[in-house]
């Protein structure tokens, strides 16, 4: 039987994640030879815990937390060159849980564990930007500014409404950025003012908003969504359409699928990638097809069915 490492973020689940730790580990022991628990206490802990799990020979890493915790763990395994040696599982305890939704992992903890114990695996694509990897989406402009405004404290108080509250704050003084964008093999070449952009491996952002309605997590492509600069009132009207994916029909939105994307900005801007942030004036995006293996439910956002 495989040895597993459970990486749990105590700040997830409105800071109630530790209440579930023992129950989760006990259920996982039905399938794994041993389950060791690591609690994260700050930035970078999930990355370091995942690296250590690889060095300890763990064949499974189960992340109990949100998209940010999962992103750290993924990057830890990637930095060790071990994506092909680890199977990931997700127990959605975060605010958005967008990649768990893409995998068809239920929001209820007991149901999520049941799905993981069924051991249906799926090889998923992994996005890469400026040396870091991601699973869900990487966004900039308004999208990244909202992620800064949505603090852990706000998530604890407001849950998914935190994204609406944070967005309202950012709208008051956000300034669009000028960008040059190219994408292959589509051949897209654009110079434009950008209100927001998202480079997506999966469909959802911000706790369930359908930013990339055509995205599949195993098709070997990134879905690029560019939203042109516009007035604040026009952007508010357009943003309302994102919940159902109808924004892509707007002429001020450019939506293409690509294997690589290059973006250059006229100033340094924030980039949010699966909940983790950095700043850049240039972003180089590529896709690593079928680079990571995940435990998945019966109906993930995919072109193939789980094994």
PDB file of C-alpha atoms in Angstrom:
ATOM      1  CA  UNK A   1       0.000   0.000   0.000  1.00  0.00           C
ATOM      2  CA  UNK A   2       1.078   3.565  -0.748  1.00  0.00           C
ATOM      3  CA  UNK A   3       2.403   5.917   1.877  1.00  0.00           C
ATOM      4  CA  UNK A   4       0.479   9.234   1.983  1.00  0.00           C
ATOM      5  CA  UNK A   5       1.092  12.707   3.374  1.00  0.00           C
ATOM      6  CA  UNK A   6      -1.887  14.849   4.420  1.00  0.00           C
ATOM      7  CA  UNK A   7      -1.119  18.578   4.147  1.00  0.00           C
ATOM      8  CA  UNK A   8      -3.787  20.542   6.000  1.00  0.00           C
ATOM      9  CA  UNK A   9      -4.195  24.311   6.147  1.00  0.00           C
ATOM     10  CA  UNK A  10      -5.682  25.236   9.561  1.00  0.00           C
ATOM     11  CA  UNK A  11      -6.792  28.625   8.210  1.00  0.00           C
ATOM     12  CA  UNK A  12      -9.123  26.969   5.680  1.00  0.00           C
ATOM     13  CA  UNK A  13     -12.777  26.206   6.211  1.00  0.00           C
ATOM     14  CA  UNK A  14     -13.324  29.465   8.097  1.00  0.00           C
ATOM     15  CA  UNK A  15     -10.505  28.373  10.375  1.00  0.00           C
ATOM     16  CA  UNK A  16     -12.186  25.078  11.332  1.00  0.00           C
ATOM     17  CA  UNK A  17      -9.945  22.765   9.298  1.00  0.00           C
ATOM     18  CA  UNK A  18      -8.131  21.319  12.326  1.00  0.00           C
ATOM     19  CA  UNK A  19     -11.453  19.984  13.613  1.00  0.00           C
ATOM     20  CA  UNK A  20     -11.485  17.595  10.641  1.00  0.00           C
ATOM     21  CA  UNK A  21      -7.844  16.498  10.704  1.00  0.00           C
ATOM     22  CA  UNK A  22      -8.187  13.314  12.747  1.00  0.00           C
ATOM     23  CA  UNK A  23     -11.371  12.157  10.990  1.00  0.00           C
ATOM     24  CA  UNK A  24      -9.813  12.748   7.561  1.00  0.00           C
ATOM     25  CA  UNK A  25      -6.614  10.865   8.406  1.00  0.00           C
ATOM     26  CA  UNK A  26      -8.552   7.929   9.885  1.00  0.00           C
ATOM     27  CA  UNK A  27     -10.648   7.539   6.742  1.00  0.00           C
ATOM     28  CA  UNK A  28      -7.606   7.814   4.472  1.00  0.00           C
ATOM     29  CA  UNK A  29      -5.922   4.985   6.373  1.00  0.00           C
ATOM     30  CA  UNK A  30      -8.545   2.679   4.871  1.00  0.00           C
ATOM     31  CA  UNK A  31      -6.665   3.026   1.586  1.00  0.00           C
ATOM     32  CA  UNK A  32      -3.080   4.033   2.441  1.00  0.00           C
ATOM     33  CA  UNK A  33      -0.376   2.175   4.362  1.00  0.00           C
ATOM     34  CA  UNK A  34       0.329   5.235   6.503  1.00  0.00           C
ATOM     35  CA  UNK A  35      -0.990   8.801   6.618  1.00  0.00           C
ATOM     36  CA  UNK A  36       1.168  11.458   8.230  1.00  0.00           C
ATOM     37  CA  UNK A  37      -0.374  14.892   8.915  1.00  0.00           C
ATOM     38  CA  UNK A  38       1.427  18.189   8.348  1.00  0.00           C
ATOM     39  CA  UNK A  39      -0.280  21.425   9.427  1.00  0.00           C
ATOM     40  CA  UNK A  40       0.712  24.590   7.573  1.00  0.00           C
ATOM     41  CA  UNK A  41       1.261  27.734   9.609  1.00  0.00           C
ATOM     42  CA  UNK A  42       2.340  30.261   6.999  1.00  0.00           C
ATOM     43  CA  UNK A  43       3.384  31.032   3.452  1.00  0.00           C
ATOM     44  CA  UNK A  44       5.573  28.358   1.855  1.00  0.00           C
ATOM     45  CA  UNK A  45       4.756  25.625   4.382  1.00  0.00           C
ATOM     46  CA  UNK A  46       2.755  23.521   1.907  1.00  0.00           C
ATOM     47  CA  UNK A  47       5.586  23.809  -0.616  1.00  0.00           C
ATOM     48  CA  UNK A  48       8.128  22.594   1.933  1.00  0.00           C
ATOM     49  CA  UNK A  49       5.829  19.838   3.190  1.00  0.00           C
ATOM     50  CA  UNK A  50       5.320  18.534  -0.342  1.00  0.00           C
ATOM     51  CA  UNK A  51       9.068  18.540  -1.013  1.00  0.00           C
ATOM     52  CA  UNK A  52       9.628  16.575   2.180  1.00  0.00           C
ATOM     53  CA  UNK A  53       6.888  14.122   1.245  1.00  0.00           C
ATOM     54  CA  UNK A  54       8.685  13.423  -2.033  1.00  0.00           C
ATOM     55  CA  UNK A  55      12.011  12.939  -0.242  1.00  0.00           C
ATOM     56  CA  UNK A  56      10.310  10.591   2.227  1.00  0.00           C
ATOM     57  CA  UNK A  57       9.014   8.423  -0.607  1.00  0.00           C
ATOM     58  CA  UNK A  58       5.303   9.250  -0.302  1.00  0.00           C
ATOM     59  CA  UNK A  59       3.338   8.200  -3.362  1.00  0.00           C
ATOM     60  CA  UNK A  60       0.265  10.278  -2.488  1.00  0.00           C
ATOM     61  CA  UNK A  61      -0.168  13.844  -1.284  1.00  0.00           C
ATOM     62  CA  UNK A  62      -3.615  14.810  -0.038  1.00  0.00           C
ATOM     63  CA  UNK A  63      -4.208  18.548   0.329  1.00  0.00           C
ATOM     64  CA  UNK A  64      -6.948  19.664   2.714  1.00  0.00           C
ATOM     65  CA  UNK A  65      -7.324  23.359   2.023  1.00  0.00           C
ATOM     66  CA  UNK A  66      -7.991  25.759  -0.822  1.00  0.00           C
ATOM     67  CA  UNK A  67      -6.541  26.493  -4.246  1.00  0.00           C
ATOM     68  CA  UNK A  68      -3.587  28.403  -2.778  1.00  0.00           C
ATOM     69  CA  UNK A  69      -2.509  25.533  -0.528  1.00  0.00           C
ATOM     70  CA  UNK A  70      -2.829  23.120  -3.450  1.00  0.00           C
ATOM     71  CA  UNK A  71      -0.743  25.433  -5.645  1.00  0.00           C
ATOM     72  CA  UNK A  72       2.057  25.520  -3.073  1.00  0.00           C
ATOM     73  CA  UNK A  73       2.076  21.729  -2.774  1.00  0.00           C
ATOM     74  CA  UNK A  74       2.107  21.316  -6.555  1.00  0.00           C
ATOM     75  CA  UNK A  75       5.075  23.671  -6.877  1.00  0.00           C
ATOM     76  CA  UNK A  76       6.919  21.803  -4.129  1.00  0.00           C
ATOM     77  CA  UNK A  77       6.567  18.518  -5.994  1.00  0.00           C
ATOM     78  CA  UNK A  78       7.412  20.199  -9.312  1.00  0.00           C
ATOM     79  CA  UNK A  79      10.609  21.689  -7.883  1.00  0.00           C
ATOM     80  CA  UNK A  80      11.695  18.171  -6.907  1.00  0.00           C
ATOM     81  CA  UNK A  81      11.036  16.913 -10.443  1.00  0.00           C
ATOM     82  CA  UNK A  82       8.531  14.423  -9.047  1.00  0.00           C
ATOM     83  CA  UNK A  83       5.178  15.219 -10.682  1.00  0.00           C
ATOM     84  CA  UNK A  84       5.271  11.805 -12.353  1.00  0.00           C
ATOM     85  CA  UNK A  85       5.819  10.013  -9.021  1.00  0.00           C
ATOM     86  CA  UNK A  86       2.987  11.457  -6.932  1.00  0.00           C
ATOM     87  CA  UNK A  87      -0.797  11.156  -7.009  1.00  0.00           C
ATOM     88  CA  UNK A  88      -2.598  14.211  -5.629  1.00  0.00           C
ATOM     89  CA  UNK A  89      -5.890  14.325  -3.791  1.00  0.00           C
ATOM     90  CA  UNK A  90      -7.906  17.387  -2.776  1.00  0.00           C
ATOM     91  CA  UNK A  91     -10.277  17.868   0.151  1.00  0.00           C
ATOM     92  CA  UNK A  92     -11.907  21.266  -0.512  1.00  0.00           C
ATOM     93  CA  UNK A  93     -11.678  23.337   2.669  1.00  0.00           C
ATOM     94  CA  UNK A  94     -10.901  26.690   1.042  1.00  0.00           C
ATOM     95  CA  UNK A  95     -13.078  29.627   0.034  1.00  0.00           C
ATOM     96  CA  UNK A  96     -13.220  29.103  -3.722  1.00  0.00           C
ATOM     97  CA  UNK A  97     -12.178  25.455  -4.241  1.00  0.00           C
ATOM     98  CA  UNK A  98     -12.300  25.984  -8.002  1.00  0.00           C
ATOM     99  CA  UNK A  99      -9.935  23.166  -8.967  1.00  0.00           C
ATOM    100  CA  UNK A 100     -11.704  20.717  -6.666  1.00  0.00           C
ATOM    101  CA  UNK A 101     -14.880  21.612  -8.562  1.00  0.00           C
ATOM    102  CA  UNK A 102     -13.062  20.988 -11.852  1.00  0.00           C
ATOM    103  CA  UNK A 103     -12.147  17.513 -10.573  1.00  0.00           C
ATOM    104  CA  UNK A 104     -15.767  16.901  -9.493  1.00  0.00           C
ATOM    105  CA  UNK A 105     -14.768  16.582  -5.832  1.00  0.00           C
ATOM    106  CA  UNK A 106     -17.841  17.207  -3.624  1.00  0.00           C
ATOM    107  CA  UNK A 107     -17.845  20.176  -1.254  1.00  0.00           C
ATOM    108  CA  UNK A 108     -18.958  18.018   1.695  1.00  0.00           C
ATOM    109  CA  UNK A 109     -15.926  16.600   3.470  1.00  0.00           C
ATOM    110  CA  UNK A 110     -17.248  13.080   3.967  1.00  0.00           C
ATOM    111  CA  UNK A 111     -18.316  12.856   0.332  1.00  0.00           C
ATOM    112  CA  UNK A 112     -14.962  14.235  -0.829  1.00  0.00           C
ATOM    113  CA  UNK A 113     -13.130  11.545   1.133  1.00  0.00           C
ATOM    114  CA  UNK A 114     -15.405   8.873  -0.310  1.00  0.00           C
ATOM    115  CA  UNK A 115     -14.486  10.009  -3.832  1.00  0.00           C
ATOM    116  CA  UNK A 116     -10.778   9.948  -3.003  1.00  0.00           C
ATOM    117  CA  UNK A 117     -11.027   6.440  -1.580  1.00  0.00           C
ATOM    118  CA  UNK A 118     -12.502   5.205  -4.862  1.00  0.00           C
ATOM    119  CA  UNK A 119      -9.043   5.919  -6.379  1.00  0.00           C
ATOM    120  CA  UNK A 120     -10.162   7.046  -9.847  1.00  0.00           C
ATOM    121  CA  UNK A 121      -7.137   8.801 -11.304  1.00  0.00           C
ATOM    122  CA  UNK A 122      -6.898  11.401 -14.021  1.00  0.00           C
ATOM    123  CA  UNK A 123      -3.805  12.795 -15.769  1.00  0.00           C
ATOM    124  CA  UNK A 124      -4.283  16.573 -15.878  1.00  0.00           C
ATOM    125  CA  UNK A 125      -2.443  19.378 -17.619  1.00  0.00           C
ATOM    126  CA  UNK A 126      -0.292  21.793 -15.637  1.00  0.00           C
ATOM    127  CA  UNK A 127       0.175  25.435 -16.608  1.00  0.00           C
ATOM    128  CA  UNK A 128       3.503  27.194 -16.197  1.00  0.00           C
ATOM    129  CA  UNK A 129       4.238  30.898 -15.846  1.00  0.00           C
ATOM    130  CA  UNK A 130       7.658  32.461 -15.201  1.00  0.00           C
ATOM    131  CA  UNK A 131       8.992  29.297 -13.589  1.00  0.00           C
ATOM    132  CA  UNK A 132       5.970  28.506 -11.393  1.00  0.00           C
ATOM    133  CA  UNK A 133       3.264  25.968 -12.177  1.00  0.00           C
ATOM    134  CA  UNK A 134      -0.488  26.155 -11.703  1.00  0.00           C
ATOM    135  CA  UNK A 135      -3.599  24.053 -12.119  1.00  0.00           C
ATOM    136  CA  UNK A 136      -6.538  26.417 -12.355  1.00  0.00           C
ATOM    137  CA  UNK A 137      -6.070  30.003 -13.541  1.00  0.00           C
ATOM    138  CA  UNK A 138      -3.493  32.767 -13.631  1.00  0.00           C
ATOM    139  CA  UNK A 139      -4.966  36.245 -13.828  1.00  0.00           C
ATOM    140  CA  UNK A 140      -3.844  39.845 -13.830  1.00  0.00           C
ATOM    141  CA  UNK A 141      -5.233  43.338 -13.834  1.00  0.00           C
ATOM    142  CA  UNK A 142      -8.499  43.691 -11.951  1.00  0.00           C
ATOM    143  CA  UNK A 143      -8.522  39.941 -11.189  1.00  0.00           C
ATOM    144  CA  UNK A 144      -5.205  40.026  -9.342  1.00  0.00           C
ATOM    145  CA  UNK A 145      -6.039  43.242  -7.502  1.00  0.00           C
ATOM    146  CA  UNK A 146      -9.190  41.616  -6.142  1.00  0.00           C
ATOM    147  CA  UNK A 147      -7.148  38.673  -4.882  1.00  0.00           C
ATOM    148  CA  UNK A 148      -5.050  41.105  -2.836  1.00  0.00           C
ATOM    149  CA  UNK A 149      -8.172  42.780  -1.446  1.00  0.00           C
ATOM    150  CA  UNK A 150      -9.651  39.411  -0.442  1.00  0.00           C
ATOM    151  CA  UNK A 151      -7.611  38.877   2.706  1.00  0.00           C
ATOM    152  CA  UNK A 152      -7.683  35.678   4.797  1.00  0.00           C
ATOM    153  CA  UNK A 153      -9.605  37.616   7.444  1.00  0.00           C
ATOM    154  CA  UNK A 154     -12.248  38.664   4.897  1.00  0.00           C
ATOM    155  CA  UNK A 155     -12.556  35.068   3.670  1.00  0.00           C
ATOM    156  CA  UNK A 156     -13.111  33.877   7.239  1.00  0.00           C
ATOM    157  CA  UNK A 157     -15.855  36.444   7.812  1.00  0.00           C
ATOM    158  CA  UNK A 158     -17.597  36.477   4.442  1.00  0.00           C
ATOM    159  CA  UNK A 159     -16.819  33.142   2.742  1.00  0.00           C
ATOM    160  CA  UNK A 160     -17.434  33.308  -1.022  1.00  0.00           C
ATOM    161  CA  UNK A 161     -18.981  36.773  -0.655  1.00  0.00           C
ATOM    162  CA  UNK A 162     -15.442  37.960   0.075  1.00  0.00           C
ATOM    163  CA  UNK A 163     -14.776  38.130  -3.674  1.00  0.00           C
ATOM    164  CA  UNK A 164     -17.714  40.507  -4.178  1.00  0.00           C
ATOM    165  CA  UNK A 165     -16.634  42.685  -1.270  1.00  0.00           C
ATOM    166  CA  UNK A 166     -13.024  42.773  -2.471  1.00  0.00           C
ATOM    167  CA  UNK A 167     -14.108  43.544  -6.023  1.00  0.00           C
ATOM    168  CA  UNK A 168     -16.188  46.489  -4.879  1.00  0.00           C
ATOM    169  CA  UNK A 169     -13.149  47.989  -3.127  1.00  0.00           C
ATOM    170  CA  UNK A 170     -10.876  47.572  -6.161  1.00  0.00           C
ATOM    171  CA  UNK A 171     -13.368  49.135  -8.593  1.00  0.00           C
ATOM    172  CA  UNK A 172     -13.039  52.496  -6.887  1.00  0.00           C
ATOM    173  CA  UNK A 173      -9.490  53.235  -8.070  1.00  0.00           C
ATOM    174  CA  UNK A 174      -8.297  50.513 -10.484  1.00  0.00           C
ATOM    175  CA  UNK A 175      -6.400  51.716 -13.584  1.00  0.00           C
ATOM    176  CA  UNK A 176      -6.190  49.414 -16.671  1.00  0.00           C
ATOM    177  CA  UNK A 177      -2.773  48.410 -18.014  1.00  0.00           C
ATOM    178  CA  UNK A 178      -1.434  48.582 -21.568  1.00  0.00           C
ATOM    179  CA  UNK A 179      -0.313  45.174 -22.855  1.00  0.00           C
ATOM    180  CA  UNK A 180       1.169  43.413 -25.878  1.00  0.00           C
ATOM    181  CA  UNK A 181      -0.117  39.856 -26.210  1.00  0.00           C
ATOM    182  CA  UNK A 182       0.853  36.972 -28.486  1.00  0.00           C
ATOM    183  CA  UNK A 183      -0.437  33.393 -28.470  1.00  0.00           C
ATOM    184  CA  UNK A 184       0.548  30.226 -30.348  1.00  0.00           C
ATOM    185  CA  UNK A 185      -0.470  28.301 -32.387  1.00  0.00           C
ATOM    186  CA  UNK A 186      -3.448  30.652 -32.847  1.00  0.00           C
ATOM    187  CA  UNK A 187      -1.184  33.417 -34.136  1.00  0.00           C
ATOM    188  CA  UNK A 188      -2.899  36.069 -32.016  1.00  0.00           C
ATOM    189  CA  UNK A 189      -1.031  39.400 -31.923  1.00  0.00           C
ATOM    190  CA  UNK A 190      -2.617  42.265 -29.987  1.00  0.00           C
ATOM    191  CA  UNK A 191      -1.669  45.563 -28.412  1.00  0.00           C
ATOM    192  CA  UNK A 192      -4.456  46.798 -26.184  1.00  0.00           C
ATOM    193  CA  UNK A 193      -5.535  48.357 -22.940  1.00  0.00           C
ATOM    194  CA  UNK A 194      -6.474  45.587 -20.511  1.00  0.00           C
ATOM    195  CA  UNK A 195      -8.939  45.741 -17.666  1.00  0.00           C
ATOM    196  CA  UNK A 196      -8.295  42.110 -16.762  1.00  0.00           C
ATOM    197  CA  UNK A 197      -6.971  38.860 -18.164  1.00  0.00           C
ATOM    198  CA  UNK A 198      -7.006  35.185 -17.248  1.00  0.00           C
ATOM    199  CA  UNK A 199      -4.853  32.366 -18.607  1.00  0.00           C
ATOM    200  CA  UNK A 200      -6.761  29.228 -17.713  1.00  0.00           C
ATOM    201  CA  UNK A 201      -6.176  25.509 -17.463  1.00  0.00           C
ATOM    202  CA  UNK A 202      -9.635  25.089 -15.939  1.00  0.00           C
ATOM    203  CA  UNK A 203     -12.930  26.967 -16.224  1.00  0.00           C
ATOM    204  CA  UNK A 204     -13.591  28.654 -12.908  1.00  0.00           C
ATOM    205  CA  UNK A 205     -12.238  31.588 -10.953  1.00  0.00           C
ATOM    206  CA  UNK A 206     -13.190  33.405  -7.752  1.00  0.00           C
ATOM    207  CA  UNK A 207     -15.343  30.677  -6.260  1.00  0.00           C
ATOM    208  CA  UNK A 208     -17.283  29.464  -9.287  1.00  0.00           C
ATOM    209  CA  UNK A 209     -17.304  32.217 -11.925  1.00  0.00           C
ATOM    210  CA  UNK A 210     -17.108  30.757 -15.431  1.00  0.00           C
ATOM    211  CA  UNK A 211     -14.180  32.761 -16.797  1.00  0.00           C
ATOM    212  CA  UNK A 212     -13.130  30.104 -19.383  1.00  0.00           C
ATOM    213  CA  UNK A 213     -16.236  28.137 -20.434  1.00  0.00           C
ATOM    214  CA  UNK A 214     -14.403  25.996 -23.009  1.00  0.00           C
ATOM    215  CA  UNK A 215     -11.470  24.956 -20.817  1.00  0.00           C
ATOM    216  CA  UNK A 216     -10.706  21.299 -20.138  1.00  0.00           C
ATOM    217  CA  UNK A 217      -8.038  20.171 -17.691  1.00  0.00           C
ATOM    218  CA  UNK A 218      -6.561  17.519 -19.988  1.00  0.00           C
ATOM    219  CA  UNK A 219      -6.722  18.961 -23.528  1.00  0.00           C
ATOM    220  CA  UNK A 220      -3.142  20.249 -23.699  1.00  0.00           C
ATOM    221  CA  UNK A 221      -4.307  23.848 -24.152  1.00  0.00           C
ATOM    222  CA  UNK A 222      -4.541  27.077 -22.193  1.00  0.00           C
ATOM    223  CA  UNK A 223      -7.692  29.196 -22.544  1.00  0.00           C
ATOM    224  CA  UNK A 224      -6.843  32.902 -22.760  1.00  0.00           C
ATOM    225  CA  UNK A 225      -9.474  35.490 -21.840  1.00  0.00           C
ATOM    226  CA  UNK A 226      -8.593  39.178 -22.407  1.00  0.00           C
ATOM    227  CA  UNK A 227     -10.992  41.902 -21.274  1.00  0.00           C
ATOM    228  CA  UNK A 228     -10.309  45.271 -22.893  1.00  0.00           C
ATOM    229  CA  UNK A 229     -10.123  48.524 -20.961  1.00  0.00           C
ATOM    230  CA  UNK A 230     -13.535  50.164 -20.560  1.00  0.00           C
ATOM    231  CA  UNK A 231     -15.431  52.393 -18.179  1.00  0.00           C
ATOM    232  CA  UNK A 232     -16.089  51.131 -14.671  1.00  0.00           C
ATOM    233  CA  UNK A 233     -19.833  50.977 -15.299  1.00  0.00           C
ATOM    234  CA  UNK A 234     -19.342  48.992 -18.515  1.00  0.00           C
ATOM    235  CA  UNK A 235     -17.009  46.586 -16.709  1.00  0.00           C
ATOM    236  CA  UNK A 236     -19.553  46.053 -13.918  1.00  0.00           C
ATOM    237  CA  UNK A 237     -22.182  45.168 -16.518  1.00  0.00           C
ATOM    238  CA  UNK A 238     -19.799  42.800 -18.289  1.00  0.00           C
ATOM    239  CA  UNK A 239     -18.626  41.178 -15.031  1.00  0.00           C
ATOM    240  CA  UNK A 240     -22.186  40.108 -14.278  1.00  0.00           C
ATOM    241  CA  UNK A 241     -22.052  37.895 -17.369  1.00  0.00           C
ATOM    242  CA  UNK A 242     -18.998  35.951 -16.148  1.00  0.00           C
ATOM    243  CA  UNK A 243     -21.077  33.786 -13.801  1.00  0.00           C
ATOM    244  CA  UNK A 244     -22.608  32.033 -16.809  1.00  0.00           C
ATOM    245  CA  UNK A 245     -19.710  32.407 -19.245  1.00  0.00           C
ATOM    246  CA  UNK A 246     -21.670  34.798 -21.496  1.00  0.00           C
ATOM    247  CA  UNK A 247     -18.910  37.448 -21.355  1.00  0.00           C
ATOM    248  CA  UNK A 248     -16.979  35.672 -24.131  1.00  0.00           C
ATOM    249  CA  UNK A 249     -19.605  36.797 -26.680  1.00  0.00           C
ATOM    250  CA  UNK A 250     -18.849  40.469 -26.002  1.00  0.00           C
ATOM    251  CA  UNK A 251     -16.712  42.148 -28.735  1.00  0.00           C
ATOM    252  CA  UNK A 252     -14.483  43.695 -26.041  1.00  0.00           C
ATOM    253  CA  UNK A 253     -13.490  40.200 -24.876  1.00  0.00           C
ATOM    254  CA  UNK A 254     -10.866  38.149 -26.739  1.00  0.00           C
ATOM    255  CA  UNK A 255     -11.011  34.404 -26.083  1.00  0.00           C
ATOM    256  CA  UNK A 256      -8.603  31.932 -27.690  1.00  0.00           C
ATOM    257  CA  UNK A 257      -7.046  28.568 -26.915  1.00  0.00           C
ATOM    258  CA  UNK A 258      -3.265  28.322 -27.079  1.00  0.00           C
ATOM    259  CA  UNK A 259      -0.271  26.187 -26.166  1.00  0.00           C
ATOM    260  CA  UNK A 260       1.792  29.243 -25.230  1.00  0.00           C
ATOM    261  CA  UNK A 261       1.077  32.895 -24.396  1.00  0.00           C
ATOM    262  CA  UNK A 262       3.438  35.859 -23.990  1.00  0.00           C
ATOM    263  CA  UNK A 263       2.290  39.100 -22.347  1.00  0.00           C
ATOM    264  CA  UNK A 264       4.247  42.331 -21.866  1.00  0.00           C
ATOM    265  CA  UNK A 265       2.892  45.197 -19.757  1.00  0.00           C
ATOM    266  CA  UNK A 266       3.731  48.899 -19.680  1.00  0.00           C
ATOM    267  CA  UNK A 267       4.224  48.751 -15.910  1.00  0.00           C
ATOM    268  CA  UNK A 268       4.780  46.106 -13.262  1.00  0.00           C
ATOM    269  CA  UNK A 269       1.473  44.529 -12.289  1.00  0.00           C
ATOM    270  CA  UNK A 270       0.276  41.918  -9.875  1.00  0.00           C
ATOM    271  CA  UNK A 271      -0.367  38.384 -11.140  1.00  0.00           C
ATOM    272  CA  UNK A 272      -2.497  35.922  -9.177  1.00  0.00           C
ATOM    273  CA  UNK A 273      -1.927  32.233  -9.912  1.00  0.00           C
ATOM    274  CA  UNK A 274      -4.178  29.756  -8.090  1.00  0.00           C
ATOM    275  CA  UNK A 275      -4.364  32.152  -5.159  1.00  0.00           C
ATOM    276  CA  UNK A 276      -0.614  32.803  -5.010  1.00  0.00           C
ATOM    277  CA  UNK A 277       0.674  36.220  -6.091  1.00  0.00           C
ATOM    278  CA  UNK A 278       3.759  37.779  -7.689  1.00  0.00           C
ATOM    279  CA  UNK A 279       4.546  40.926  -9.707  1.00  0.00           C
ATOM    280  CA  UNK A 280       5.852  41.081 -13.286  1.00  0.00           C
ATOM    281  CA  UNK A 281       6.240  43.212 -16.402  1.00  0.00           C
ATOM    282  CA  UNK A 282       6.383  40.123 -18.658  1.00  0.00           C
ATOM    283  CA  UNK A 283       4.629  36.766 -18.379  1.00  0.00           C
ATOM    284  CA  UNK A 284       5.512  33.656 -20.383  1.00  0.00           C
ATOM    285  CA  UNK A 285       2.842  30.941 -20.224  1.00  0.00           C
ATOM    286  CA  UNK A 286       3.167  27.355 -21.427  1.00  0.00           C
ATOM    287  CA  UNK A 287       1.266  24.128 -20.824  1.00  0.00           C
ATOM    288  CA  UNK A 288       2.638  20.782 -19.617  1.00  0.00           C
ATOM    289  CA  UNK A 289       0.187  18.188 -20.998  1.00  0.00           C
ATOM    290  CA  UNK A 290      -0.907  15.394 -18.632  1.00  0.00           C
ATOM    291  CA  UNK A 291       1.911  16.289 -16.241  1.00  0.00           C
ATOM    292  CA  UNK A 292       0.185  15.554 -12.907  1.00  0.00           C
ATOM    293  CA  UNK A 293      -2.073  12.757 -11.673  1.00  0.00           C
ATOM    294  CA  UNK A 294      -5.104  13.554  -9.505  1.00  0.00           C
ATOM    295  CA  UNK A 295      -7.845  11.593  -7.817  1.00  0.00           C
ATOM    296  CA  UNK A 296     -11.092  12.714  -9.458  1.00  0.00           C
ATOM    297  CA  UNK A 297     -14.839  12.304  -9.288  1.00  0.00           C
ATOM    298  CA  UNK A 298     -17.041  10.861 -12.048  1.00  0.00           C
ATOM    299  CA  UNK A 299     -17.578  14.067 -14.071  1.00  0.00           C
ATOM    300  CA  UNK A 300     -14.536  16.373 -14.127  1.00  0.00           C
ATOM    301  CA  UNK A 301     -14.028  19.247 -16.614  1.00  0.00           C
ATOM    302  CA  UNK A 302     -12.218  17.026 -19.044  1.00  0.00           C
ATOM    303  CA  UNK A 303     -12.073  15.559 -22.510  1.00  0.00           C
ATOM    304  CA  UNK A 304     -11.369  12.095 -21.071  1.00  0.00           C
ATOM    305  CA  UNK A 305     -12.871  10.045 -18.291  1.00  0.00           C
ATOM    306  CA  UNK A 306     -10.927   9.195 -15.100  1.00  0.00           C
ATOM    307  CA  UNK A 307      -9.216   5.822 -15.076  1.00  0.00           C
TER     308      UNK A 307
END
